[in-house]
Amino acid sequence: ERAESEAKEAAELATLRAEQATRQAEQDKQDAIDRERERVQDEKDREDAAAKAREADRAHKAKINNAAVKALRNIGLSASDAKDAVRAIAKGQVPNVRVIY
């Protein structure tokens, strides 16, 4: 009887440990899935923020360049000459002159 009882307890303990191991493995798997989802979302958020920053920078530079074109037009340059001058300045093709964005 005692041997049967100990064997039964050992079997129950083994079953319990196996169930715990299975639950732990499932939890570890779910944790890994959650971490991967979070990593992907973080990466997407960084990409979205970078795209938004690039768009804001482009809009800011366009505003500055348009103001420069307008100023050059006000002193008598044609629209195309003013645009060409601002493009050349922005690209650094005009020595000692630069646009500060």
mmCIF file of C-alpha atoms in Angstrom:
data_model
loop_
_atom_site.group_PDB
_atom_site.id
_atom_site.type_symbol
_atom_site.label_atom_id
_atom_site.label_comp_id
_atom_site.label_asym_id
_atom_site.label_seq_id
_atom_site.Cartn_x
_atom_site.Cartn_y
_atom_site.Cartn_z
ATOM 1 C CA GLU A 1 0.000 0.000 0.000
ATOM 2 C CA ARG A 2 2.663 2.426 0.976
ATOM 3 C CA ALA A 3 4.580 1.793 -2.220
ATOM 4 C CA GLU A 4 1.404 2.253 -4.244
ATOM 5 C CA SER A 5 0.644 5.470 -2.421
ATOM 6 C CA GLU A 6 4.172 6.808 -3.007
ATOM 7 C CA ALA A 7 4.024 5.774 -6.653
ATOM 8 C CA LYS A 8 0.656 7.465 -7.030
ATOM 9 C CA GLU A 9 1.990 10.658 -5.385
ATOM 10 C CA ALA A 10 5.080 10.558 -7.591
ATOM 11 C CA ALA A 11 2.902 10.162 -10.687
ATOM 12 C CA GLU A 12 0.655 13.026 -9.603
ATOM 13 C CA LEU A 13 3.698 15.172 -8.893
ATOM 14 C CA ALA A 14 5.149 14.337 -12.305
ATOM 15 C CA THR A 15 1.833 15.158 -13.958
ATOM 16 C CA LEU A 16 1.627 18.431 -12.038
ATOM 17 C CA ARG A 17 5.183 19.376 -13.032
ATOM 18 C CA ALA A 18 4.472 18.497 -16.663
ATOM 19 C CA GLU A 19 1.352 20.676 -16.610
ATOM 20 C CA GLN A 20 3.302 23.522 -15.012
ATOM 21 C CA ALA A 21 6.048 23.157 -17.617
ATOM 22 C CA THR A 22 3.457 23.217 -20.385
ATOM 23 C CA ARG A 23 1.807 26.326 -18.936
ATOM 24 C CA GLN A 24 5.209 27.987 -18.529
ATOM 25 C CA ALA A 25 6.136 27.147 -22.120
ATOM 26 C CA GLU A 26 2.838 28.599 -23.360
ATOM 27 C CA GLN A 27 3.397 31.729 -21.260
ATOM 28 C CA ASP A 28 6.959 32.091 -22.572
ATOM 29 C CA LYS A 29 5.686 31.710 -26.131
ATOM 30 C CA GLN A 30 2.997 34.352 -25.571
ATOM 31 C CA ASP A 31 5.541 36.683 -23.955
ATOM 32 C CA ALA A 32 7.808 36.297 -26.983
ATOM 33 C CA ILE A 33 4.901 37.029 -29.323
ATOM 34 C CA ASP A 34 3.980 40.110 -27.283
ATOM 35 C CA ARG A 35 7.590 41.354 -27.292
ATOM 36 C CA GLU A 36 7.796 40.907 -31.065
ATOM 37 C CA ARG A 37 4.535 42.787 -31.587
ATOM 38 C CA GLU A 38 5.821 45.590 -29.373
ATOM 39 C CA ARG A 39 9.130 45.694 -31.261
ATOM 40 C CA VAL A 40 7.330 45.870 -34.609
ATOM 41 C CA GLN A 41 5.017 48.620 -33.323
ATOM 42 C CA ASP A 42 7.978 50.584 -31.937
ATOM 43 C CA GLU A 43 9.751 50.310 -35.274
ATOM 44 C CA LYS A 44 6.622 51.469 -37.108
ATOM 45 C CA ASP A 45 6.240 54.378 -34.687
ATOM 46 C CA ARG A 46 9.875 55.410 -35.274
ATOM 47 C CA GLU A 47 9.410 55.198 -39.052
ATOM 48 C CA ASP A 48 6.210 57.255 -38.844
ATOM 49 C CA ALA A 49 7.933 59.876 -36.689
ATOM 50 C CA ALA A 50 10.874 60.038 -39.088
ATOM 51 C CA ALA A 51 8.537 60.435 -42.081
ATOM 52 C CA LYS A 52 6.634 63.176 -40.275
ATOM 53 C CA ALA A 53 9.898 64.953 -39.444
ATOM 54 C CA ARG A 54 11.063 64.701 -43.077
ATOM 55 C CA GLU A 55 7.769 66.156 -44.282
ATOM 56 C CA ALA A 56 7.960 68.993 -41.758
ATOM 57 C CA ASP A 57 11.558 69.714 -42.823
ATOM 58 C CA ARG A 58 10.558 69.705 -46.499
ATOM 59 C CA ALA A 59 7.682 72.089 -45.816
ATOM 60 C CA HIS A 60 9.929 74.374 -43.761
ATOM 61 C CA LYS A 61 12.574 74.509 -46.479
ATOM 62 C CA ALA A 62 9.924 75.178 -49.131
ATOM 63 C CA LYS A 63 8.594 78.077 -47.053
ATOM 64 C CA ILE A 64 12.076 79.594 -46.705
ATOM 65 C CA ASN A 65 12.892 79.062 -50.386
ATOM 66 C CA ASN A 66 9.573 80.590 -51.469
ATOM 67 C CA ALA A 67 10.244 83.639 -49.289
ATOM 68 C CA ALA A 68 13.674 84.003 -50.903
ATOM 69 C CA VAL A 69 12.165 83.691 -54.393
ATOM 70 C CA LYS A 70 9.591 86.345 -53.506
ATOM 71 C CA ALA A 71 12.302 88.697 -52.232
ATOM 72 C CA LEU A 72 14.353 88.244 -55.402
ATOM 73 C CA ARG A 73 11.246 88.859 -57.520
ATOM 74 C CA ASN A 74 10.625 92.071 -55.555
ATOM 75 C CA ILE A 75 14.020 93.399 -56.625
ATOM 76 C CA GLY A 76 13.317 92.697 -60.281
ATOM 77 C CA LEU A 77 14.366 89.128 -61.089
ATOM 78 C CA SER A 78 12.029 87.061 -63.217
ATOM 79 C CA ALA A 79 10.260 84.124 -61.558
ATOM 80 C CA SER A 80 12.469 81.564 -63.289
ATOM 81 C CA ASP A 81 15.682 83.483 -62.563
ATOM 82 C CA ALA A 82 14.681 83.884 -58.914
ATOM 83 C CA LYS A 83 13.929 80.157 -58.608
ATOM 84 C CA ASP A 84 17.206 79.262 -60.327
ATOM 85 C CA ALA A 85 19.131 81.569 -57.999
ATOM 86 C CA VAL A 86 17.524 80.108 -54.876
ATOM 87 C CA ARG A 87 18.140 76.547 -56.099
ATOM 88 C CA ALA A 88 21.798 77.343 -56.787
ATOM 89 C CA ILE A 89 22.208 78.939 -53.362
ATOM 90 C CA ALA A 90 20.455 76.028 -51.631
ATOM 91 C CA LYS A 91 22.718 73.525 -53.418
ATOM 92 C CA GLY A 92 25.811 75.450 -52.331
ATOM 93 C CA GLN A 93 26.740 76.453 -55.877
ATOM 94 C CA VAL A 94 27.076 80.135 -55.029
ATOM 95 C CA PRO A 95 30.247 80.829 -53.033
ATOM 96 C CA ASN A 96 29.942 82.681 -49.713
ATOM 97 C CA VAL A 97 26.130 82.609 -49.820
ATOM 98 C CA ARG A 98 23.898 80.131 -48.031
ATOM 99 C CA VAL A 99 20.330 79.623 -46.925
ATOM 100 C CA ILE A 100 19.885 79.038 -43.216
ATOM 101 C CA TYR A 101 16.903 76.808 -42.603
#
